[in-house]
């Protein structure tokens, strides 16, 4: 599922904010709302992509969340056809470390 950045900015609390790490130091923004993950799209229906987690934090502003998560996907596992559930690692980030 997806949600546009303009709609996303009206939200005040989220269960999870996920920074999905991709190749070449790009990060996409995924949010969990009512147990479902939604990718964030810009006004041109493209994934919101930034070069750092700090840029994404600036973009989302002061939205409260239970968890900030850094997600790393493993392309190798996809190439060898391992189960989809094991193709990424989620690391819970400490909020204090994000806002230094």
PDB file of C-alpha atoms in Angstrom, residues 1 3 11 13-17 31-38 65-66:
ATOM      1  CA  UNK A   1       0.000   0.000   0.000  1.00  0.00           C
ATOM      2  CA  UNK A   3       0.252   7.021   0.963  1.00  0.00           C
ATOM      3  CA  UNK A  11      -0.855  12.166  10.799  1.00  0.00           C
ATOM      4  CA  UNK A  13       1.199   9.320  15.592  1.00  0.00           C
ATOM      5  CA  UNK A  14       2.440   6.126  13.917  1.00  0.00           C
ATOM      6  CA  UNK A  15       3.210   2.641  15.183  1.00  0.00           C
ATOM      7  CA  UNK A  16       6.464   2.476  13.211  1.00  0.00           C
ATOM      8  CA  UNK A  17       8.529   4.683  10.946  1.00  0.00           C
ATOM      9  CA  UNK A  31       5.207   3.809   7.791  1.00  0.00           C
ATOM     10  CA  UNK A  32       3.050   1.342   9.650  1.00  0.00           C
ATOM     11  CA  UNK A  33      -0.560   2.386  10.181  1.00  0.00           C
ATOM     12  CA  UNK A  34      -2.953  -0.008  11.932  1.00  0.00           C
ATOM     13  CA  UNK A  35      -0.584  -2.945  11.332  1.00  0.00           C
ATOM     14  CA  UNK A  36      -0.173  -2.292   7.588  1.00  0.00           C
ATOM     15  CA  UNK A  37       2.968  -0.948   5.937  1.00  0.00           C
ATOM     16  CA  UNK A  38       2.638   1.968   3.517  1.00  0.00           C
ATOM     17  CA  UNK A  65       6.072   7.024  16.852  1.00  0.00           C
ATOM     18  CA  UNK A  66       6.635   3.969  19.022  1.00  0.00           C
TER      19      UNK A  66
END
